[in-house]
Coordinates of C-alpha atoms in Angstrom, one line a residue:
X185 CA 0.0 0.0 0.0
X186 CA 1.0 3.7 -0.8
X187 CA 2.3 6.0 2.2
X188 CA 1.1 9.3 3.2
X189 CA 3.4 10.9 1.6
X190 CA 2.9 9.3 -1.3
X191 CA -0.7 9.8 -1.9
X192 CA -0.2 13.7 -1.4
X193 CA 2.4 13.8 -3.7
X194 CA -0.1 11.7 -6.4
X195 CA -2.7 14.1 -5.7
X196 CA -0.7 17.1 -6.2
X197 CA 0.3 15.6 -9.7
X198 CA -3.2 15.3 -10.7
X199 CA -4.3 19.1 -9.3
X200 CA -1.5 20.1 -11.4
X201 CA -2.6 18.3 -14.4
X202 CA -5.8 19.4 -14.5
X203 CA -4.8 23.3 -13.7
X204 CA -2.4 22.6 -16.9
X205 CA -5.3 21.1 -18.8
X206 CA -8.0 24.2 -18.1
X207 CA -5.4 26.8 -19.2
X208 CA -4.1 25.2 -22.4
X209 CA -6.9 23.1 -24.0
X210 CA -9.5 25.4 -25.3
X211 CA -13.1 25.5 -23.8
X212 CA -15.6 23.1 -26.0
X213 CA -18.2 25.5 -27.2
X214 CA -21.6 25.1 -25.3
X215 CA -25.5 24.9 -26.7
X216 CA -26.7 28.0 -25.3
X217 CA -29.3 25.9 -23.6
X218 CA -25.9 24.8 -21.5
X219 CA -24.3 28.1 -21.0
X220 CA -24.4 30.1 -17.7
X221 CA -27.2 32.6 -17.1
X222 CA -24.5 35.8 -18.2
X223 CA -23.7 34.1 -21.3
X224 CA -27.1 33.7 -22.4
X225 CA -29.0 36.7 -21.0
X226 CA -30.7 37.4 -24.8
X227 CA -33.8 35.9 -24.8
X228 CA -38.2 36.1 -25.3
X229 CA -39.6 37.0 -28.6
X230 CA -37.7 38.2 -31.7
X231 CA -37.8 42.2 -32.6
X232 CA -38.3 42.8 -35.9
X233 CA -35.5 42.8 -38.3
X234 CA -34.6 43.1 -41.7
X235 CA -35.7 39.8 -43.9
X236 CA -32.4 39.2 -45.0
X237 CA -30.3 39.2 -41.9
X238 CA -30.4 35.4 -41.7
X239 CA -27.3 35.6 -39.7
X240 CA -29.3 36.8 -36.7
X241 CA -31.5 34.2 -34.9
X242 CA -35.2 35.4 -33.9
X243 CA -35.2 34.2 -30.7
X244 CA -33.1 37.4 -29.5
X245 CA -35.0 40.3 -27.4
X246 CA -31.8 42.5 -26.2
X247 CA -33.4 45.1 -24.3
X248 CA -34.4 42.8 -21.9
X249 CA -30.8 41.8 -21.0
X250 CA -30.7 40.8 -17.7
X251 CA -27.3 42.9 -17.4
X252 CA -27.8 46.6 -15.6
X253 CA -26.1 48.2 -18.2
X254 CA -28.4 47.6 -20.8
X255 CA -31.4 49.4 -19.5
X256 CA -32.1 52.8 -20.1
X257 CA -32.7 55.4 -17.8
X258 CA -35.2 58.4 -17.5
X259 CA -34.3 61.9 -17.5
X260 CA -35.8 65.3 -16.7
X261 CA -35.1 66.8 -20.4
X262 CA -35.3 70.2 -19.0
X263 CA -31.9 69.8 -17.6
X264 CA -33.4 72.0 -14.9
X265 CA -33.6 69.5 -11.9
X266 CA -31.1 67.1 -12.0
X267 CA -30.8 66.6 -8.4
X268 CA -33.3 63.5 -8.2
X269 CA -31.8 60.2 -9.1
X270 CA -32.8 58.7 -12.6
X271 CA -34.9 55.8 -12.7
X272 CA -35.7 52.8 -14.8
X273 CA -37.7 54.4 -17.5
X274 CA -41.4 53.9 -17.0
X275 CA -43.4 51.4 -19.3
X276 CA -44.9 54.8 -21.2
X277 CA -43.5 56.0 -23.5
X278 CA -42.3 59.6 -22.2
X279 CA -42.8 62.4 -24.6
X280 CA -39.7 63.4 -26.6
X281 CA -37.9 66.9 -26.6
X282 CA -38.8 69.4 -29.1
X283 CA -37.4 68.8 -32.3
X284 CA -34.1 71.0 -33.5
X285 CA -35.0 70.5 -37.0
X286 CA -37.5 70.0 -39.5
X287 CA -35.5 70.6 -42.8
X288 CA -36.0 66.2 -43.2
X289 CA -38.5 64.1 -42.9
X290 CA -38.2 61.5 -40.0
X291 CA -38.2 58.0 -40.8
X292 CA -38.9 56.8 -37.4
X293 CA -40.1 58.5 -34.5
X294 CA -38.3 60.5 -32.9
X295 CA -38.6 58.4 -29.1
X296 CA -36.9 54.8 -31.2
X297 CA -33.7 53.7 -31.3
X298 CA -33.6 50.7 -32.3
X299 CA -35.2 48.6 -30.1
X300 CA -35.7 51.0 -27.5
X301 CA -39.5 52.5 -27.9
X302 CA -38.2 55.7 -25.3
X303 CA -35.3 56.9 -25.9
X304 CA -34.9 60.6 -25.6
X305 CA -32.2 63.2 -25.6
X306 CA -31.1 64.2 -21.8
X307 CA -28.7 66.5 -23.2
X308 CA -29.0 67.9 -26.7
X309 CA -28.0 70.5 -29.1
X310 CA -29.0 73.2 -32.1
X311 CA -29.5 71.8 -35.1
X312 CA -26.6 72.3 -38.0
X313 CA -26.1 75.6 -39.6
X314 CA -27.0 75.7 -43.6
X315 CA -23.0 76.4 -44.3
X316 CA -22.0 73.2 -42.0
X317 CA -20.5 70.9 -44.9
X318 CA -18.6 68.4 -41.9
X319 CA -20.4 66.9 -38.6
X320 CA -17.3 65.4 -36.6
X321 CA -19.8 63.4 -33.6
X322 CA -16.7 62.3 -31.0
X323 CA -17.7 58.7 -29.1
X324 CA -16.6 59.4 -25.6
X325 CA -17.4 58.1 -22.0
X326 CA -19.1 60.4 -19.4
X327 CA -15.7 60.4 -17.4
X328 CA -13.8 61.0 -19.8
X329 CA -13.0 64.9 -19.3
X330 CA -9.3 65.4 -20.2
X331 CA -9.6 63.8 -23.4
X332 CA -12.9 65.9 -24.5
X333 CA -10.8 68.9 -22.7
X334 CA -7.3 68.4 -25.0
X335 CA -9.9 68.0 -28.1
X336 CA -11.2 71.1 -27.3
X337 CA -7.9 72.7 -27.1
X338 CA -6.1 71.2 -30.1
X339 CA -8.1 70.2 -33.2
X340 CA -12.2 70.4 -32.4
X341 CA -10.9 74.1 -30.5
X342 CA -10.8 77.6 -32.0
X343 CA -9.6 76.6 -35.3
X344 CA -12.9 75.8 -36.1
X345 CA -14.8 78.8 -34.8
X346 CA -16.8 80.3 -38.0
X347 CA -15.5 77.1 -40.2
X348 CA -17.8 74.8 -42.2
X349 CA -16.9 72.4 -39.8
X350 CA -18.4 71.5 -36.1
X351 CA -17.5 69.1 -33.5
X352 CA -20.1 67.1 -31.0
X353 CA -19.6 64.8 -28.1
X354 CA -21.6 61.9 -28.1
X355 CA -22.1 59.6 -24.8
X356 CA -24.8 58.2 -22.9
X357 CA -26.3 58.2 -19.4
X358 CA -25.0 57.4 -16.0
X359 CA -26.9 55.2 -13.6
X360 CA -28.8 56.8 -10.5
X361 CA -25.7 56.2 -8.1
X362 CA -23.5 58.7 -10.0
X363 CA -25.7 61.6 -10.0
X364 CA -23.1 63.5 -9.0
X365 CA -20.8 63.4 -12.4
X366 CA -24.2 63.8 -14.1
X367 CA -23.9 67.1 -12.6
X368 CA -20.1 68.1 -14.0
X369 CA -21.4 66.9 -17.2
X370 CA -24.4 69.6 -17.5
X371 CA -21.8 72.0 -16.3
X372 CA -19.7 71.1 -18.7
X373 CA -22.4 71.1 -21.3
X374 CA -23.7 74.7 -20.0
X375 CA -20.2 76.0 -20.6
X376 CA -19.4 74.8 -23.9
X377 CA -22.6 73.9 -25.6
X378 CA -21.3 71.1 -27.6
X379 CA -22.6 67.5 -25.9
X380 CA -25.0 65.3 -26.9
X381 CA -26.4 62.7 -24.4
X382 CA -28.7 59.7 -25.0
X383 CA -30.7 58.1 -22.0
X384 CA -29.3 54.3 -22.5
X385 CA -26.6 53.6 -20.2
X386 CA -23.3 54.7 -21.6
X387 CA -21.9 50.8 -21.4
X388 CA -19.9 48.1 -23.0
X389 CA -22.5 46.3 -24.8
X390 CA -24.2 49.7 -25.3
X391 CA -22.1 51.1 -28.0
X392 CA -24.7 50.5 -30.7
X393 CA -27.1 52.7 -29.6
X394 CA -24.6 55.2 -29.3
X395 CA -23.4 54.6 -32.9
X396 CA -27.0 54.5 -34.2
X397 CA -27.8 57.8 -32.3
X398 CA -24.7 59.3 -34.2
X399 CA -26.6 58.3 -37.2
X400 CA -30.3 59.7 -36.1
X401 CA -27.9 62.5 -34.8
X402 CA -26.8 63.9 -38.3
X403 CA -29.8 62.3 -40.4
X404 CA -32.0 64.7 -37.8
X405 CA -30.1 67.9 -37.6
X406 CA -27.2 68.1 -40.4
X407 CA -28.6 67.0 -43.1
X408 CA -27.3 69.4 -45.6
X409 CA -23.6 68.3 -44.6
X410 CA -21.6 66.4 -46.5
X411 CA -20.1 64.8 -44.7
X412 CA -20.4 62.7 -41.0
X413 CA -17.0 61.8 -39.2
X414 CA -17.5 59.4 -36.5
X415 CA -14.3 59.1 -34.2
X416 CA -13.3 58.2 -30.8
X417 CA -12.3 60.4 -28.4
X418 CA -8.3 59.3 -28.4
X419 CA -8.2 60.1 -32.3
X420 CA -6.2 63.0 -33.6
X421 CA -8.2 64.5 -36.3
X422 CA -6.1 66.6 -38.6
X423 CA -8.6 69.4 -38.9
X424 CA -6.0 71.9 -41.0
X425 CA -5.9 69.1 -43.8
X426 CA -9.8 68.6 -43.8
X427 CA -10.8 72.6 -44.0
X428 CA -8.3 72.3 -47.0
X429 CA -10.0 70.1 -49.0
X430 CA -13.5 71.6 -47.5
X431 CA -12.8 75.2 -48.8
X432 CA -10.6 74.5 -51.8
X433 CA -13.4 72.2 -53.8
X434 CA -11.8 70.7 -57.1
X435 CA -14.0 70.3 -60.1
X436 CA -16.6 67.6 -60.8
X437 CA -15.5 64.2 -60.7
X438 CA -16.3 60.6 -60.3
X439 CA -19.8 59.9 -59.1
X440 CA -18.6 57.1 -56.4
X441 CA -15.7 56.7 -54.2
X442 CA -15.1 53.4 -55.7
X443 CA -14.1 54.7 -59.2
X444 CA -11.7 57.4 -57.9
X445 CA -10.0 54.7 -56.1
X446 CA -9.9 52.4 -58.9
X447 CA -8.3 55.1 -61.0
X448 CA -5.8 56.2 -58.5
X449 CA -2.7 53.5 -58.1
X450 CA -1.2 55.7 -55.5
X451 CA -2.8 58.1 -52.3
X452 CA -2.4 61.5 -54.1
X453 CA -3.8 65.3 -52.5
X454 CA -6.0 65.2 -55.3
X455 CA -7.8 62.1 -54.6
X456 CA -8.2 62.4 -51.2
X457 CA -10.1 65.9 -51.7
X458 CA -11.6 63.9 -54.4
X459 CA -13.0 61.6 -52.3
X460 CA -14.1 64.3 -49.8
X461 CA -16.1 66.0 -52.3
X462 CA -18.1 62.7 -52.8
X463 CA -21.7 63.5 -52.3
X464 CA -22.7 59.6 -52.5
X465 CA -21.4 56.0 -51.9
X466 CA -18.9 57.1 -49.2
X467 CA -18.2 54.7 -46.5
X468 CA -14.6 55.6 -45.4
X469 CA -12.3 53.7 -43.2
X470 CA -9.6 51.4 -42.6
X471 CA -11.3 48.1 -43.0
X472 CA -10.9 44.5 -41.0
X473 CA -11.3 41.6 -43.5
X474 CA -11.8 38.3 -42.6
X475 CA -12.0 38.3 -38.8
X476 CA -13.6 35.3 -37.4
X477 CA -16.2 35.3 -34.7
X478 CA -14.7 34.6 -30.8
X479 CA -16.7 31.9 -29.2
X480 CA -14.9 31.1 -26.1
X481 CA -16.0 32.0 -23.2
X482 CA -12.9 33.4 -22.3
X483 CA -12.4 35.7 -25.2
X484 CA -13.6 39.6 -24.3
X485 CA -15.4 39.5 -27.8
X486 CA -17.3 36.6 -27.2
X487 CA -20.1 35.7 -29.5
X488 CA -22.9 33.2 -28.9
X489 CA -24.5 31.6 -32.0
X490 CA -27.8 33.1 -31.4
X491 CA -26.5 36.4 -31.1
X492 CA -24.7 36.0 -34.8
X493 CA -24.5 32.6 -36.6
X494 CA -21.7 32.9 -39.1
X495 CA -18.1 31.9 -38.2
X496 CA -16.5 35.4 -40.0
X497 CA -17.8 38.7 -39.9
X498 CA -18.3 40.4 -43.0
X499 CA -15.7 43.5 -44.1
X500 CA -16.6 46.2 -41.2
X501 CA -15.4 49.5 -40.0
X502 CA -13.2 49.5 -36.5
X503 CA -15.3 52.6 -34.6
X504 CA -12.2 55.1 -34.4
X505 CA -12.5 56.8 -37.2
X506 CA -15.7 56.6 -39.8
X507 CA -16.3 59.0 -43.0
X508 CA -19.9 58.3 -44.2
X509 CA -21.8 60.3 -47.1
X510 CA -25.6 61.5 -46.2
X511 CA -27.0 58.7 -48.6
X512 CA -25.0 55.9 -46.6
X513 CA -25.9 57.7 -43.1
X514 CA -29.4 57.5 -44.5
X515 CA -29.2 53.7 -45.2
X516 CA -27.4 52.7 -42.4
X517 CA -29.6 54.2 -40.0
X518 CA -32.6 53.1 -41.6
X519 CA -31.7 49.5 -41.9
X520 CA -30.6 49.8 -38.1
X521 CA -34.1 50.9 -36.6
X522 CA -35.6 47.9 -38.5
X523 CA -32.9 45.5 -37.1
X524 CA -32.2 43.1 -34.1
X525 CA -29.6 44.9 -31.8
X526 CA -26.3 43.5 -31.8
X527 CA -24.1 44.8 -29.3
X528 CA -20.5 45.1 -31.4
X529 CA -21.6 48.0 -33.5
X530 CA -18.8 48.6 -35.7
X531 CA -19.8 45.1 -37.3
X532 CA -23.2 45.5 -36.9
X533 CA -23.3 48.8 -38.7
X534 CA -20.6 49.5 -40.7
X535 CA -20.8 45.7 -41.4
X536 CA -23.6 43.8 -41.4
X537 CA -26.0 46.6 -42.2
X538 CA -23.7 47.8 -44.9
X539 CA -23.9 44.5 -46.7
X540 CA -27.7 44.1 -46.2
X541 CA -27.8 47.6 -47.5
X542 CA -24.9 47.1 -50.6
X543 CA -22.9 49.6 -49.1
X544 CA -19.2 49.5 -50.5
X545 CA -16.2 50.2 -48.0
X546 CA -13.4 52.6 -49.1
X547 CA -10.0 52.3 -47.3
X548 CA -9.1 55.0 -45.6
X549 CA -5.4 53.5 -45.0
X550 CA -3.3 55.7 -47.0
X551 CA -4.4 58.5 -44.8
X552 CA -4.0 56.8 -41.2
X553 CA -0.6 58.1 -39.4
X554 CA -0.1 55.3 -37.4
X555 CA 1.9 55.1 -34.1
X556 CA 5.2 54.7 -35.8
X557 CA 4.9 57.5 -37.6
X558 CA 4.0 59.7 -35.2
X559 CA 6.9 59.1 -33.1
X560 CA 8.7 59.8 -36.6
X561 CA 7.4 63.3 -36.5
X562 CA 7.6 64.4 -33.0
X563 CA 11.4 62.9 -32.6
X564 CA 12.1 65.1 -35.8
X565 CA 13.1 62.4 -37.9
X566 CA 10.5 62.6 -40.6
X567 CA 8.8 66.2 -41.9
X568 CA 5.2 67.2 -41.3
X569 CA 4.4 68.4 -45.2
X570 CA 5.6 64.6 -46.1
X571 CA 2.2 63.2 -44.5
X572 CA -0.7 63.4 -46.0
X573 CA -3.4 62.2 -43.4
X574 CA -6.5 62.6 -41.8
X575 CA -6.6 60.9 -38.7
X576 CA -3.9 59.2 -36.1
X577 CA -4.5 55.8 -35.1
X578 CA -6.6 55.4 -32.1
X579 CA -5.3 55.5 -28.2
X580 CA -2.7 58.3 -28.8
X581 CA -3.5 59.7 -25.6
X582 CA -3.9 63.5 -24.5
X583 CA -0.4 64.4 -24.4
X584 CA 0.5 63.1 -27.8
X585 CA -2.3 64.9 -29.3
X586 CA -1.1 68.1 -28.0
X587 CA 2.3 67.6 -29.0
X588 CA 1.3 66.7 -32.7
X589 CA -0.8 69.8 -32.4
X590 CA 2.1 72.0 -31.7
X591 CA 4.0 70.3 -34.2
X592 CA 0.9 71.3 -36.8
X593 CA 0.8 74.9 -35.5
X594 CA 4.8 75.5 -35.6
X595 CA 4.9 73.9 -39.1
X596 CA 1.9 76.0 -40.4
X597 CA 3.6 79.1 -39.2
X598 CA 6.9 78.3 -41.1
X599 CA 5.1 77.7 -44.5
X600 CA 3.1 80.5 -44.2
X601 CA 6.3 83.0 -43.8
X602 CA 7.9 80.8 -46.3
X603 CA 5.2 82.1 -49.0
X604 CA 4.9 85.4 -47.5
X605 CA 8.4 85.7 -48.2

């Protein structure tokens, strides 16, 4: 017979084993009929969706998530007394806020989002200006302050004052506990007059309805712009470079972004304005191709089989920086109100509703300064007027955006005593 010390040592092999065996052999995928209660929180009757999203199983009702941050709260839209805590919103559907515009026709009313039947602004603004040609709506969280503050300073700040250009924060609401940063945001709001706030919870698995409220957003109150740019708020937007091409119109060109591209081997000044000036068919962004669909349950991305059925996702958008044309903000957002939600909205918009709706991507890539060469220009190594780009990569952080900023300013201030001389 074995010793003490034996069968300790035995069962500390096999502990071991098994620790080894969780971490390295991947997860068997689980009928959702298996799957814990968080993994499977979708359920009840199917909202209506478009007839050709096959990918989508019926038996998915979102908003009834089980998960806090999917509800949706109530707000006085007043803005007036904001010292009660928000609650659940009410089965009735509240009445909306006056509308800012009525130079378009709705087509849905104006208290739907998707699959919520009350949504309403808490926070809103004035409608567009007839000689805004650019919406730039900026994703951002409720606590996120210094970034929205460095934004306002470096390139959504004065340079845009009387420009055909204007920059809006987009983010949702807070729950009732944290009444109290509700309260910085309307005095934020009150003393810059340039945030937008939905009342779904600004969460994870809530990014959709922000995305989709971008849409309503512009469709709503800009529709005479040409242009919407969607980007996060740790995105450098070269502002200088986009009133260029906005104020220095080239003549009449290609009808679609497609067939400038097609016609263009190489990323030229002329092609990007080109593209700019594109009044239809613009969907503009660096595109992900071929990524396949997460299904274990340790993966952050995680998708069940009844929330999307394919194993790859269709060509889609990454959220941080989006160019769209009025007809494809139109589309989009139509196709979205009719759809079941889907909580990873840069594939379910830019993605899954593009392809129901035969909306073409256009790669943004040649105008991208990624993080590499960034560092090329602020160590020096590499000169500004060599870059011809619109946005930085995402996650930059405040402090670099200032400093490419700075580098933009002292740069513009050389060239123009350059031709002055």
């Amino acid at each position: 017979m074995m010793d003490k010390r034996s069968i300790c040592l035995l069962i500390i092999c096999v502990n071991l084993f098994l620790v080894i065996w969780l971490v390295i052999v991947p997860q068997p995928l689980m009928l959702e009929t298996e799957a814990p209660p968080v993994a499977s929180a979708f359920y009840a009757a199917p909202a209506s969706a478009i007839s050709s999203a096959s990918s989508f199983s019926n038996n998915n009702k979102p908003n009834q998530i089980h998960e806090p941050s999917r509800y949706n709260f109530s707000y006085n839209h007043s803005l007036v007394s904001l010292d009660k805590a928000a609650t659940p919103a009410p089965l009735a559907t509240p009445s909306p806020p006056a509308p800012t515009s009525t130079s378009t026709q709705h087509t849905t009313k104006s208290s739907q989002l998707i699959d919520l039947n009350n949504f309403a602004y808490v926070m809103n603004q004035r409608a567009c200006s007839a000689d805004i040609k650019a919406l730039i709506l900026v994703h951002t969280a409720p606590r996120n302050v210094e970034k929205r503050s460095i934004i306002r300073q470096t390139w959504g700040g004065p340079i845009i004052e009387k420009s055909p250009v204007r920059v809006v924060f987009l983010l949702g609401a807070l729950p009732p506990e944290e009444q109290s940063v509700q309260w910085d945001l309307t005095q934020e709001n009150n003393l810059y007059g340039d945030m937008v706030q939905g009342n779904f919870q600004d969460a994870y698995r809530n990014m959709t309805y922000k995305h989709v409220m971008a849409l309503k957003w512009f469709h709503n109150n800009c529709p005479q712009a040409k242009l919407l740019i969607k980007v996060d708020d740790d995105v450098y937007v070269h502002t200088p470079q986009l009133l260029k091409y906005l104020t220095e119109p080239t003549a009449a060109t290609s009808t679609t972004a497609a067939t400038l591209i097609q016609s263009s081997t190489t990323p030229t000044a002329s092609s990007l304005r080109s593209l700019l000036g594109q009044q239809h068919d613009l969907l503009f962004c660096r595109p992900l191709v071929g990524s396949r669909v997460k299904r274990s349950y340790r993966s952050k991305w995680r998708v069940s089989f009844s929330e999307y059925s394919e194993h790859y996702y269709p060509p889609y958008c990454p959220g941080f920086a989006i160019i769209y044309s009025p007809d494809v903000v139109f589309r989009l957002y139509k196709a979205a109100q009719r759809s079941n939600y889907f909580w990873i909205d840069d594939v379910h918009i830019t993605g899954i509703m593009a392809q129901e709706t035969n909306t073409t991507i256009t790669s943004v890539q040649p105008y991208i300064l990624d993080y590499w060469d960034y560092d090329l220009l602020l160590s020096g190594q590499t000169d500004l007027m060599n870059q011809e780009f619109l946005f930085t990569s995402h996650s930059i952080g405040p402090e670099r955006i200032n400093a490419l900023w700075q580098l933009i300013l002292m740069q513009n201030s050389t060239r123009s005593k350059m031709e002055a001389s």
